[in-house]
Short mmCIF file of C-alpha atoms in Angstrom, two decimals:
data_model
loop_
_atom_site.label_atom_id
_atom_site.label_comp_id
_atom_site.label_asym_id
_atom_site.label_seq_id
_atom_site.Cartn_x
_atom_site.Cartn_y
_atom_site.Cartn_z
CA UNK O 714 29.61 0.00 -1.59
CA UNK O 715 25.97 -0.20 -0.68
CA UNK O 716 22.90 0.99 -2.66
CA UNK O 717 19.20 1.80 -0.87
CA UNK O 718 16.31 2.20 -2.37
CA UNK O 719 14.18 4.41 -0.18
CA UNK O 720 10.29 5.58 0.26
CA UNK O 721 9.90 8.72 2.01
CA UNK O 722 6.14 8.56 1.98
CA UNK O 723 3.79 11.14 1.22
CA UNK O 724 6.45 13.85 2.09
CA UNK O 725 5.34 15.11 5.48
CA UNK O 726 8.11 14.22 7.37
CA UNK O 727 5.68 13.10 10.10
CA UNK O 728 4.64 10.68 8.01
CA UNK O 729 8.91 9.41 7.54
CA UNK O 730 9.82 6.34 8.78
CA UNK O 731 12.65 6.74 10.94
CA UNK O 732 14.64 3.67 8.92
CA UNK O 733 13.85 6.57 5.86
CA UNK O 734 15.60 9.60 7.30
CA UNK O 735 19.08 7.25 8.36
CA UNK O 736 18.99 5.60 5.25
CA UNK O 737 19.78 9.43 3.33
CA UNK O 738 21.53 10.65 6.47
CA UNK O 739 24.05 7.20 6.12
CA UNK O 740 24.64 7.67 2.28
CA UNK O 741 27.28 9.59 0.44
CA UNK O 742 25.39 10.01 -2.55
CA UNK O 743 21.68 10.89 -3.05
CA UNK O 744 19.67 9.78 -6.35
CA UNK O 745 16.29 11.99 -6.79
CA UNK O 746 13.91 13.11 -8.92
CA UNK O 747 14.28 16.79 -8.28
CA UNK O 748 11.25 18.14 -7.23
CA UNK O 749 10.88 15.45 -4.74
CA UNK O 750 14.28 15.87 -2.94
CA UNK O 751 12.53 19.21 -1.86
CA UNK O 752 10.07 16.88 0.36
CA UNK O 753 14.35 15.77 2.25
CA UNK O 754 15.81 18.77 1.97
CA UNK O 755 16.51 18.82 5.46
CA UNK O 756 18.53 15.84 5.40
CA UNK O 757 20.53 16.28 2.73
CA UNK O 758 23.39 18.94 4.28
CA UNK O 759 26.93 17.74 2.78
CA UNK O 760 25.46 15.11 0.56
CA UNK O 761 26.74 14.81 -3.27
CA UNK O 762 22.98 15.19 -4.88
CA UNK O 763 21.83 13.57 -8.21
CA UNK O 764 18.84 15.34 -9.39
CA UNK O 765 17.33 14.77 -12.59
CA UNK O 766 13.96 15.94 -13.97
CA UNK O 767 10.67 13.43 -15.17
CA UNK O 768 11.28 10.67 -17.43
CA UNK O 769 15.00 10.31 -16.79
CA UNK O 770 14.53 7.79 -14.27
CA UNK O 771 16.43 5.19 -16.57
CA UNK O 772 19.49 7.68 -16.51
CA UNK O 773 18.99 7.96 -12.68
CA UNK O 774 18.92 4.09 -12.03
CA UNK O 775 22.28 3.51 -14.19
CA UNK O 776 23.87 6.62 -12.67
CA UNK O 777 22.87 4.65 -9.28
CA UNK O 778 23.94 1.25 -10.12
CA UNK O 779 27.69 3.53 -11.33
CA UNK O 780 28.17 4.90 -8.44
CA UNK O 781 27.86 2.61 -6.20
CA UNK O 782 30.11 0.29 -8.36
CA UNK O 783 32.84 2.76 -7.87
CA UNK O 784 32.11 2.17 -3.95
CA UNK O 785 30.20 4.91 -2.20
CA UNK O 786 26.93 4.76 -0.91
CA UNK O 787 24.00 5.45 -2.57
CA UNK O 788 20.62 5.82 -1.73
CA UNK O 789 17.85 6.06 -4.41
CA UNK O 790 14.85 7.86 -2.98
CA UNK O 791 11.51 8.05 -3.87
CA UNK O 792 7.94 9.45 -2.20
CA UNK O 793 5.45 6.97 -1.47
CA UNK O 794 6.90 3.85 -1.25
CA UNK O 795 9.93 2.75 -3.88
CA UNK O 796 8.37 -0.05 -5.26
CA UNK O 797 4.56 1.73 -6.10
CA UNK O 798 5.39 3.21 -9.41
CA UNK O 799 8.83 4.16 -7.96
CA UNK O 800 12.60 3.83 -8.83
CA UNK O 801 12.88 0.09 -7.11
CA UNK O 802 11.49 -2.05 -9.79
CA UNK O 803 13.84 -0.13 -12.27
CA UNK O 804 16.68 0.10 -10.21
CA UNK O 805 16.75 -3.84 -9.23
CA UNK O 806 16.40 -4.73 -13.09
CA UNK O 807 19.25 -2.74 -13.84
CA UNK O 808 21.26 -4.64 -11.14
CA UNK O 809 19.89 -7.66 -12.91
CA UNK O 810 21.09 -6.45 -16.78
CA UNK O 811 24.83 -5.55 -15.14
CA UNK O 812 24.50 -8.75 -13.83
CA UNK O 813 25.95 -7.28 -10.32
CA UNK O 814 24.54 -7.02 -6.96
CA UNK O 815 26.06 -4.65 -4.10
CA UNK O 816 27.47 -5.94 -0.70
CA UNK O 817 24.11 -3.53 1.03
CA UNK O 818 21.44 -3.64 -1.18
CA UNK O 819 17.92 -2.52 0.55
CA UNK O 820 14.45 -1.56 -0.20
CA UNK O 821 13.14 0.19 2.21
CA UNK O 822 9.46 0.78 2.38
CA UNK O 823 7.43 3.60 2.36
CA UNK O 824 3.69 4.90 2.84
CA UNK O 825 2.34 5.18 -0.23
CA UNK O 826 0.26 7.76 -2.05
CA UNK O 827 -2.94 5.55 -2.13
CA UNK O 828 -3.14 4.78 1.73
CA UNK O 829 -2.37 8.46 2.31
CA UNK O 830 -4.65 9.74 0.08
CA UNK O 831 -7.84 6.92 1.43
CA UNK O 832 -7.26 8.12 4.84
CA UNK O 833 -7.68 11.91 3.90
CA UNK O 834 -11.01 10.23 2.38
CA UNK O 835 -11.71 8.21 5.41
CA UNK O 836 -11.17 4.43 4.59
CA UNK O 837 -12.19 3.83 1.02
CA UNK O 838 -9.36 0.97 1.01
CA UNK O 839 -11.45 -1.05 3.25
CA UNK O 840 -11.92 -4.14 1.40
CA UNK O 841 -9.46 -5.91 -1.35
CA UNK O 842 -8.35 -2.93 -3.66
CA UNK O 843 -6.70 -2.81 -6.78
CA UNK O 844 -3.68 -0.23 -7.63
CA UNK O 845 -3.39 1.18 -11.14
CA UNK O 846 -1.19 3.73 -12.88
CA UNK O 847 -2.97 5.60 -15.78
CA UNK O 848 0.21 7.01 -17.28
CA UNK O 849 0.34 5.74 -20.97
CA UNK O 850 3.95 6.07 -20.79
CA UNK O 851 5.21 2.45 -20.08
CA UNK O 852 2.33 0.25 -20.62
CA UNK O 853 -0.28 0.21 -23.42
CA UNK O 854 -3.20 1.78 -23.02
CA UNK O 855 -5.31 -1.20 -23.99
CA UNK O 856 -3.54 -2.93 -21.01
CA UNK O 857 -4.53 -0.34 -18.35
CA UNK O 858 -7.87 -0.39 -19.58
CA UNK O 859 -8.17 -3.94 -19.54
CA UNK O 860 -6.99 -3.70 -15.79
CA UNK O 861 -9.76 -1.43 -14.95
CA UNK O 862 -12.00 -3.43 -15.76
CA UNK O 863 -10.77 -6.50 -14.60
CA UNK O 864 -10.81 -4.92 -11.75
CA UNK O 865 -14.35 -3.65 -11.75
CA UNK O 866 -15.44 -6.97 -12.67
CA UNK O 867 -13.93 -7.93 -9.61
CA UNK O 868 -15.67 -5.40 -7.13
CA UNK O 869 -12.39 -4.25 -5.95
CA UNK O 870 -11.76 -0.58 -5.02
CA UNK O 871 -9.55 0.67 -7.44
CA UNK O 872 -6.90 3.22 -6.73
CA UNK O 873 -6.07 5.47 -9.72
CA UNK O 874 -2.26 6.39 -9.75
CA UNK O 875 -0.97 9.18 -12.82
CA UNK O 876 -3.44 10.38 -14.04
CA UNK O 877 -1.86 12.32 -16.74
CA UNK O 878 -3.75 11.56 -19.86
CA UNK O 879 -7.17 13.34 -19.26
CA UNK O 880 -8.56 10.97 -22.57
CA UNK O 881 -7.83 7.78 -20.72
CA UNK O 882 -8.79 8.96 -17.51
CA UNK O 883 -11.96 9.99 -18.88
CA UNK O 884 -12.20 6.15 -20.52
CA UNK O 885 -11.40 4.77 -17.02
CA UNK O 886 -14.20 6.72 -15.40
CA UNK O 887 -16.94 5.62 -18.53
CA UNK O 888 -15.91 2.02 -17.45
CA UNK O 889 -16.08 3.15 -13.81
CA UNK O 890 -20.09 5.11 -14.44
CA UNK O 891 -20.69 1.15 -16.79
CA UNK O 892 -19.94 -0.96 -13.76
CA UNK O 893 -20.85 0.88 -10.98
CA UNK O 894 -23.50 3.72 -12.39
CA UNK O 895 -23.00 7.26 -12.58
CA UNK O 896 -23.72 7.95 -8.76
CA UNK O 897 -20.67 5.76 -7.49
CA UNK O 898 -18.43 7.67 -5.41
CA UNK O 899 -14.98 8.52 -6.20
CA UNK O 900 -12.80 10.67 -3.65
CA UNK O 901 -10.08 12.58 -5.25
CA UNK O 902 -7.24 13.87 -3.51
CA UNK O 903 -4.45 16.00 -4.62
CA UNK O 904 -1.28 16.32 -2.63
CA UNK O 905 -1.85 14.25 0.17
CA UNK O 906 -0.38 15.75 3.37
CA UNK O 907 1.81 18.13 1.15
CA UNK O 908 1.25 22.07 1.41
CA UNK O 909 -1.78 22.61 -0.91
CA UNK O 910 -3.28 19.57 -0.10
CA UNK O 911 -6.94 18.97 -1.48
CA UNK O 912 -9.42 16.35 -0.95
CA UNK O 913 -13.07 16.25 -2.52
CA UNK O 914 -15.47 13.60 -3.67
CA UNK O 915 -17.55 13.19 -6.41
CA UNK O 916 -19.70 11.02 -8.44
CA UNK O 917 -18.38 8.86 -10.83
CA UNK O 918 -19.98 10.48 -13.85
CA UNK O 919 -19.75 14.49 -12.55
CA UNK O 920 -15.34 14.11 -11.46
CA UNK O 921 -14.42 17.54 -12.77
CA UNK O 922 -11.11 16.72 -14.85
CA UNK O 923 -9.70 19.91 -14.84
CA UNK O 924 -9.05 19.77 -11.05
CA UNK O 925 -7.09 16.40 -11.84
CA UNK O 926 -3.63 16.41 -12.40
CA UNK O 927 -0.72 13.76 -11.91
CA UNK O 928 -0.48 14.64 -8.35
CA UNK O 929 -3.86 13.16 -7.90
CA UNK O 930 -4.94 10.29 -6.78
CA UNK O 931 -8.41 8.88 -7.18
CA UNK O 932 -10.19 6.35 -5.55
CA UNK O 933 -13.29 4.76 -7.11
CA UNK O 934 -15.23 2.07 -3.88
CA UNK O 935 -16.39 -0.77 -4.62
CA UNK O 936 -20.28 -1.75 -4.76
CA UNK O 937 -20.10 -1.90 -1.01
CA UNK O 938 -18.79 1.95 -0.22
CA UNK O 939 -20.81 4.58 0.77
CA UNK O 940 -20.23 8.25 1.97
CA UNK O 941 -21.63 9.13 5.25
CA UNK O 942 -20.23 12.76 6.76
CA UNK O 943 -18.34 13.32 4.01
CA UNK O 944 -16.28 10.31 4.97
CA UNK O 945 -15.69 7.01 2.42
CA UNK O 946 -16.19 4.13 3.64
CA UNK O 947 -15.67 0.72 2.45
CA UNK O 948 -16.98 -1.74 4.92
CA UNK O 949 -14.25 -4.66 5.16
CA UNK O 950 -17.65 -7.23 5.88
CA UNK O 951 -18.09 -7.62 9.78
CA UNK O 952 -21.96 -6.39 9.14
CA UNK O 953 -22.41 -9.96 7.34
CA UNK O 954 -21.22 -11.47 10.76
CA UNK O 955 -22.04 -9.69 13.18
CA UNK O 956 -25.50 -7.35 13.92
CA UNK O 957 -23.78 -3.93 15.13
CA UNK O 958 -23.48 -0.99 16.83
CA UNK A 779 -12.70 14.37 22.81
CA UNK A 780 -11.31 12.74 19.88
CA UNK A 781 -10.64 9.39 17.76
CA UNK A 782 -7.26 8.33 15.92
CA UNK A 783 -7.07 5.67 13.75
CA UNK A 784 -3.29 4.62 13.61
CA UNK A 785 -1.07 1.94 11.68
CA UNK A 786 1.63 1.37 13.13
CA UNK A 787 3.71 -0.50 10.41
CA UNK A 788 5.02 -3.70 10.18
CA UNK A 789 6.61 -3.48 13.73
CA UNK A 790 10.13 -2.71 13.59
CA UNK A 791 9.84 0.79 15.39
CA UNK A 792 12.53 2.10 12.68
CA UNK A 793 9.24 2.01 10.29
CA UNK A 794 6.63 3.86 12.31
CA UNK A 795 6.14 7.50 11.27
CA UNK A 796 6.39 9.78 13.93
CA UNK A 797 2.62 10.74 13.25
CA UNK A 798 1.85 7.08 14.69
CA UNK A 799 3.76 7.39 18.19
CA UNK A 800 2.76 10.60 18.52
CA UNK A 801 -1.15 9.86 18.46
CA UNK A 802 -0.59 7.31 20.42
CA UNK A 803 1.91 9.09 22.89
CA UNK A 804 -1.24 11.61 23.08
CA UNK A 805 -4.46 9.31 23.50
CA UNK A 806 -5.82 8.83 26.75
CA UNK A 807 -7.08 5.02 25.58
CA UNK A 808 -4.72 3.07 23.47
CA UNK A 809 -7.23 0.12 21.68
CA UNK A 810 -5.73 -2.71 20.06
CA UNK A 811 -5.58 -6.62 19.44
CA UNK A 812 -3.58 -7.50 22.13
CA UNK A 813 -0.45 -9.52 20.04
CA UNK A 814 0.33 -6.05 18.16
CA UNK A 815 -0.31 -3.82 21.39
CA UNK A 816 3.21 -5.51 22.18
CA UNK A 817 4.40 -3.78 18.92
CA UNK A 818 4.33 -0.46 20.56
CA UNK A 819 4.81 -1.54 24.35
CA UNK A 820 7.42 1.01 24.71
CA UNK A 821 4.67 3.88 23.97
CA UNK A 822 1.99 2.75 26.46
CA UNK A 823 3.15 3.44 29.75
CA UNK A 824 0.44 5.63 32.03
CA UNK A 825 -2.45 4.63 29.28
CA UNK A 826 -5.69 3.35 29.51
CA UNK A 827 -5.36 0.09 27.48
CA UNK A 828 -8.18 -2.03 26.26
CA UNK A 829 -6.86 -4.77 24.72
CA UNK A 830 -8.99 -7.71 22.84
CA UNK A 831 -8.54 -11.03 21.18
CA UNK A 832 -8.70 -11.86 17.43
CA UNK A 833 -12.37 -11.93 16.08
CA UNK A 834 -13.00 -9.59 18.96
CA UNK A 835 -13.03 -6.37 15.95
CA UNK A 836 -16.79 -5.07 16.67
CA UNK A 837 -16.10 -5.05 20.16
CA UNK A 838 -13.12 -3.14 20.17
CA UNK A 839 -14.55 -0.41 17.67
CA UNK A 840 -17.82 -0.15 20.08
CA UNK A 841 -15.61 0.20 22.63
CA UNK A 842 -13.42 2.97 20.86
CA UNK A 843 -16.50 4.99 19.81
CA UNK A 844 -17.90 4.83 23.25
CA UNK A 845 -15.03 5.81 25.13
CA UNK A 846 -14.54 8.96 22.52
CA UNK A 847 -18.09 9.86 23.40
CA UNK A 848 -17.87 9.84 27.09
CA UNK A 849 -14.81 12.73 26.24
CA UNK A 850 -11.95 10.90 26.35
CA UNK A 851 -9.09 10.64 23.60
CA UNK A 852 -9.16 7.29 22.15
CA UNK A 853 -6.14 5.82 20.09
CA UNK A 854 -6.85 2.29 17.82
CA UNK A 855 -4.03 1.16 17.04
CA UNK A 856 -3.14 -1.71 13.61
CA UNK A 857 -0.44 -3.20 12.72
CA UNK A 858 0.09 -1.85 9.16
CA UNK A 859 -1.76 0.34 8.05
CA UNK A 860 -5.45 1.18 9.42
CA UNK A 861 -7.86 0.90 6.20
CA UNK A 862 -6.07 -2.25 4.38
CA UNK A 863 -7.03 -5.01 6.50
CA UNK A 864 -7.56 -3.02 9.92
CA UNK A 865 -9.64 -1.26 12.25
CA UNK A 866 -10.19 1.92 10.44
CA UNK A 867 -13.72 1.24 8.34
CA UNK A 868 -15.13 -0.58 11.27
CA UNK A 869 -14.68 2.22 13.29
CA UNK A 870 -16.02 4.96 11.05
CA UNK A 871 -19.08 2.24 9.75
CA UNK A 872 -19.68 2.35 13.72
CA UNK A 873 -19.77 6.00 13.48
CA UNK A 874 -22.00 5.91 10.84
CA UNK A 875 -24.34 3.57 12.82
CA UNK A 876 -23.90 5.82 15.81
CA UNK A 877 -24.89 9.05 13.11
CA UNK A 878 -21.42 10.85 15.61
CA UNK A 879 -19.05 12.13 14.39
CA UNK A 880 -15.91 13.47 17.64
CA UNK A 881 -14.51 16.55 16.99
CA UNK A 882 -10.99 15.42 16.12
CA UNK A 883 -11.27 12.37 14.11
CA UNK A 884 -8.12 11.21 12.03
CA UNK A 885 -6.85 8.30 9.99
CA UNK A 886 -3.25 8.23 10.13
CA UNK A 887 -2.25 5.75 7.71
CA UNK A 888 0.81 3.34 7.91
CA UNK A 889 3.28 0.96 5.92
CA UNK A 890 1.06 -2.08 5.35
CA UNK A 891 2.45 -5.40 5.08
CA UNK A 892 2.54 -6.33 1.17
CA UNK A 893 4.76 -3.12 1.10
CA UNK A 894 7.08 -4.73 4.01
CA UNK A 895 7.09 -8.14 2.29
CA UNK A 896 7.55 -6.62 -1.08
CA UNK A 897 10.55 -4.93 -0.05
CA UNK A 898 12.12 -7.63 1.51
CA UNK A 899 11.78 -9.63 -1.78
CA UNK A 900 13.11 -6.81 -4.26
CA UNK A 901 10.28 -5.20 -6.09
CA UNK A 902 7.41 -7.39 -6.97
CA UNK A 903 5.15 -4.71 -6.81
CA UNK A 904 6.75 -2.89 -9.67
CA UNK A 905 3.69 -2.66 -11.52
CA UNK A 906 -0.58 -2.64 -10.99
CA UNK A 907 -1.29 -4.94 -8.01
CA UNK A 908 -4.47 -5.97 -6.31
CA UNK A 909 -4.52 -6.91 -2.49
CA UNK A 910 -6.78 -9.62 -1.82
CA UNK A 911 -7.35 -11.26 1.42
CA UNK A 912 -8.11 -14.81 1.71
CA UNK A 913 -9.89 -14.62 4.89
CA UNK A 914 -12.87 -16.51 4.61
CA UNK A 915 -14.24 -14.82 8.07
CA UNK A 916 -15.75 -11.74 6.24
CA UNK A 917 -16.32 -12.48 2.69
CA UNK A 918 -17.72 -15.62 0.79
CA UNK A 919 -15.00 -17.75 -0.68
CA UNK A 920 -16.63 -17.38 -3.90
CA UNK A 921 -16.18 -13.59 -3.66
CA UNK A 922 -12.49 -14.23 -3.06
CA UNK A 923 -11.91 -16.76 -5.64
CA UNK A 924 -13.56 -14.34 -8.49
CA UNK A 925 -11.47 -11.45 -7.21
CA UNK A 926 -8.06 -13.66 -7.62
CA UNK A 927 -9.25 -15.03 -11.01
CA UNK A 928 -10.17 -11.08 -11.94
CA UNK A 929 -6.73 -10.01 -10.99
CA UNK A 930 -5.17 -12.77 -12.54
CA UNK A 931 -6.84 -11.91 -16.06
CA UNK A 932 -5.80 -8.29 -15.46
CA UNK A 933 -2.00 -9.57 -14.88
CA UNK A 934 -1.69 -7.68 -11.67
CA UNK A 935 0.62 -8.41 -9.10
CA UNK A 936 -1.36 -9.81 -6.49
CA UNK A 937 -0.55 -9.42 -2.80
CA UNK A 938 -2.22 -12.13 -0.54
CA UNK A 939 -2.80 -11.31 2.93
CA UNK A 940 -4.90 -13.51 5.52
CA UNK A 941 -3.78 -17.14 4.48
CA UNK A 942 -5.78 -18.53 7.08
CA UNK A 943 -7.82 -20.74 5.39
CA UNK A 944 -5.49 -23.63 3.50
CA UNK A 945 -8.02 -25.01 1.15
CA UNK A 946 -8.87 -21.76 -0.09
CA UNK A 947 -5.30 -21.15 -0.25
CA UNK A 948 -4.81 -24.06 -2.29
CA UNK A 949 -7.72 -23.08 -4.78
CA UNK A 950 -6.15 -19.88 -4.77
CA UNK A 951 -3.16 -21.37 -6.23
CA UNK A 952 -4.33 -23.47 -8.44
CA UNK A 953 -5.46 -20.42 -9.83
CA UNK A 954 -2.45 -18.74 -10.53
CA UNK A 955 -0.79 -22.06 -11.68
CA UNK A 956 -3.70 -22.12 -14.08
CA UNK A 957 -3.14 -18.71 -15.25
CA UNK A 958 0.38 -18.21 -15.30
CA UNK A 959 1.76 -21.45 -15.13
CA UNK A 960 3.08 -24.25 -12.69
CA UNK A 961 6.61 -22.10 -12.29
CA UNK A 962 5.25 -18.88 -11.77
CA UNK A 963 7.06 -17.05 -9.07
CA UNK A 964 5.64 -16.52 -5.74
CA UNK A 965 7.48 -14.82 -2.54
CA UNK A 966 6.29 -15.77 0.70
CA UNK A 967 7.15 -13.73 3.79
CA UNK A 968 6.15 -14.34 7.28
CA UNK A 969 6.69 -11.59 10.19
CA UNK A 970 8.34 -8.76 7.59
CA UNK A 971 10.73 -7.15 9.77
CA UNK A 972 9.78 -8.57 13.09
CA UNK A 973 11.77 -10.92 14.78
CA UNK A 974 11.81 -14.46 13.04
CA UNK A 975 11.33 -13.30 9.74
CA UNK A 976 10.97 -15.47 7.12
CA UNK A 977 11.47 -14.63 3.14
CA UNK A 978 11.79 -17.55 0.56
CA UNK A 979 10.68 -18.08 -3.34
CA UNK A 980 8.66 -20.54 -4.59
CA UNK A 981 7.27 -21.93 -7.89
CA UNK A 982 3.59 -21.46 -7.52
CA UNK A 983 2.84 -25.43 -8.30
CA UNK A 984 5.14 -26.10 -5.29
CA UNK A 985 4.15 -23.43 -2.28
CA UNK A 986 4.67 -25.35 1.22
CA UNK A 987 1.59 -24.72 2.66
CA UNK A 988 3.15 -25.81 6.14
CA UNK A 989 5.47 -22.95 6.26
CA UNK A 990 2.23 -20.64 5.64
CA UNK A 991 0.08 -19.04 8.39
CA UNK A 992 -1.94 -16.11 9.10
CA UNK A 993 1.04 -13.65 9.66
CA UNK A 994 2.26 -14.87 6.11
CA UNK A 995 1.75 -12.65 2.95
CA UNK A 996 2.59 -14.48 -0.41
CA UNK A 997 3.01 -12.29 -3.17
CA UNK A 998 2.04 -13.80 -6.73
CA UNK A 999 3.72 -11.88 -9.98
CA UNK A 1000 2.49 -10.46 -13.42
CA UNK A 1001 3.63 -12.48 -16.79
CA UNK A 1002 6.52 -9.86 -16.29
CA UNK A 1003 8.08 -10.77 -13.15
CA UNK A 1004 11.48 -12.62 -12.81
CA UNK A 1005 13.73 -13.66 -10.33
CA UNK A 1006 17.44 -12.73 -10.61
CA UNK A 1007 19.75 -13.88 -7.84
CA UNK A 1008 16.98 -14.28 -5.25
CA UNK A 1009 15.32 -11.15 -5.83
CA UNK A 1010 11.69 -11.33 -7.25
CA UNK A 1011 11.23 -8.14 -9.64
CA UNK A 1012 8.50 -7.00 -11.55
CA UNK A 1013 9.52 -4.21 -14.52
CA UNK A 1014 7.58 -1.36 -14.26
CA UNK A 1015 7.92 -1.14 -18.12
CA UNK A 1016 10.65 1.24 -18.72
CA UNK A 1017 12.23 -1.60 -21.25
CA UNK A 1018 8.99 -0.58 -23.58
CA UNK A 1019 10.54 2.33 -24.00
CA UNK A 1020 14.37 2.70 -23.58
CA UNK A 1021 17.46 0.30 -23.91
CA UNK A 1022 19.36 -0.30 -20.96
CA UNK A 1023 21.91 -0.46 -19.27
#
C-alpha cells in the first residue's frame, strides 16, 4: 500500500519531471481531477482511473486515502506542483483525521503555475514574491484581501492564483493601482505552456477582465520591476552592489 | 545565436524536466556557479564551460550576454528554478543595459527549492506563501525584516531561503515567535533531495541555528498549520466548507 501525491507541472510534458511520469507509471490506481488527467494521458494505459470534476476534491482525497487502505497503489496527481493550491495539503489532513499513514507516502514536487507563467513574462519573480489564490471558495474574502495588501505593503511581487471571482479580482487590482499607481505592470498569462497559451501585459489600472479566467495567472512586480522588450523584469538587487554592464 | 535561462531543480536528476537537459544538451556554453555545474556533470561533456564562484553573479551574466552576442548558444544554468533566487533577471537586466535582445531567448523555469523542501515535510505550503530571502548581500536588512513582519500579518506561509546571515536569522525568528508564538512550527531542510539531506521540525523559539546554513530553507507556517506524525501540513481550507473524513 503506498499513496503519492504528484505535480505534473504546467502540463507540457517537457516540462515533467522524470520522478513525475514513474510515479503514475508505478501506481495501480490514478486520482485526478478530470480535465487535468488529459495533460497524462499518455501514461495512464491499463491504469484503474479516478476522475472527478471541480470541487470534489474532498471526495477525491477520501477515495485516495480508501484505496490505498485496501492496499494498492495510489497516486494523487495534480498540475503545478501538489502542494500550490493542489490535492497535497488536503490529502495529508485526511491521513491526519483517519489517523493512518501508508507504508510509501510521497509528495513529489512539481513546477508550478506561477514560475511557469513569470518565465513566459521574463522574470517578474525576481525578488521575494508572494503567492495568493483569489478563489473565495475556501478562505474569506476579507482574508485574501488582507493578504494582498500585506503583501503590497511589503513590496513583494505578488502572484495571483484563481482568479475566478471577477469582483474580487477587480478589488485586488484597486489595492494593486493604491499601492503601486495605475501604470504598474502586471503580466497576465493564460495557459502557460498548454495549447492556447497566451501571455500579455498590462497596466495595473487598464487589465482587461474579460480575458481573465481561472486558468490565469497574474503577476503584479514590485516597485522595483520594469518592462523593457516586452520582457518583466524584477531586478533581484545586484545594481545596489555592483555598477553594471 | 541564442540565450537559455535554465533551472535545473533541486538536483536529483529524477526532478529535472526534460526541457532543462535538453537546453543544456543543445548550448554551445554551459554558464554556471561552479558547486551546481556538478548537478548536471553528466550533461556537459564536449561544452564550453565557464564556471564562477559565489558572488561572482554579474560576471557570469556579462559573460553569458557576451558570448550570445559573438553568435554562440549560451546555456545559464540554476539550481532551482531561474527567476526565484537565480540568474534569470540578472541576465535579462544585463540585456536591458546592453538595449539586445538574441534571437532565441528563453526562460525555462524549474522546481525551486521551497517546493523540494515543502514536499519533503508534507504540505506546508498548502495555502498563500511568501518567499523571502534573508540574504543580506542584495537587499537592506530592514527591507527583509518588514517583508517577514508583512507576511507574518498576512498569515502566509513563509518560505526562507538564503539563511546566511545568523543574526538576521535570529531577528527573523523572533519575529515569527512574536507573531505566532514560541511553538510555532518551523521545518528546516538542508540539501532537498541531494545527497545528505537533512529534514527535521522545530518549535520556532527553539531553531538550532548550528544545523542552519546557506543551502538550508526553513519553512515557517500560517496560524493553520499542524504537525501530525512528523508531517508539517497547512489546510488549504477545505474544512471551511465540508466535513471530513
Amino acid at each position: 500500500m503506498s499513496l503519492k501525491i504528484v505535480g505534473f507541472g504546467p502540463g507540457d510534458p517537457r516540462l515533467r519531471p522524470p520522478a513525475a511520469a514513474q510515479a503514475i507509471r508505478e501506481g495501480d490506481v490514478i486520482v485526478g481531477y478530470e480535465s487535468y488527467l488529459r495533460l497524462v494521458e499518455d501514461l495512464l494505459e491499463g491504469k484503474e482511473v479516478v476522475s472527478a470534476k471541480m470541487k470534489e476534491e474532498v471526495y477525491r482525497a477520501r477515495v485516495a486515502v480508501e484505496m490505498a487502505r485496501e492496499g494498492k497503489r495510489v497516486v494523487v496527481v495534480s498540475d503545478g506542483d501538489p502542494q500550490i493550491y493542489g490535492m497535497a495539503p488536503l490529502v495529508l489532513e485526511m491521513l491526519s483525521k483517519y489517523s493512518w499513514r501508508p507504508g510509501v507516502l510521497e509528495v513529489v514536487p512539481g513546477i508550478t503555475a506561477a514560475l511557469a507563467a513569470g518565465a513566459r513574462l521574463g522574470a517578474p519573480l525576481g525578488s521575494d514574491a508572494a503567492f495568493i489564490s483569489l478563489s473565495p471558495l475556501l478562505l474569506p474574502k476579507e482574508l485574501i484581501l488582507r493578504r494582498i495588501e500585506a503583501a503590497l505593503s511589503g513590496d513583494f511581487v505578488l502572484a495571483l492564483y484563481n482568479p475566478i471571482d471577477k469582483a474580487l479580482l477587480r478589488e485586488a487590482l484597486a489595492l494593486v493601482v493604491r499601492w503601486r499607481g495605475p501604470s504598474a505592470p502586471v503580466g497576465i498569462v493564460k495557459d502557460a505552456y498548454r495549447p492556447g497559451e497566451r501571455t500579455f501585459l498590462a497596466r495595473a489600472s487598464e487589465v482587461p477582465l474579460d480575458e481573465v479566467d481561472m486558468r490565469t495567472i497574474l503577476i503584479v512586480g514590485n516597485s522595483e520591476t520594469y518592462v523593457w522588450d516586452g520582457l518583466m523584469i524584477t531586478p533581484r538587487g545586484y545594481h545596489r552592489k555592483y555598477a553594471y554592464p
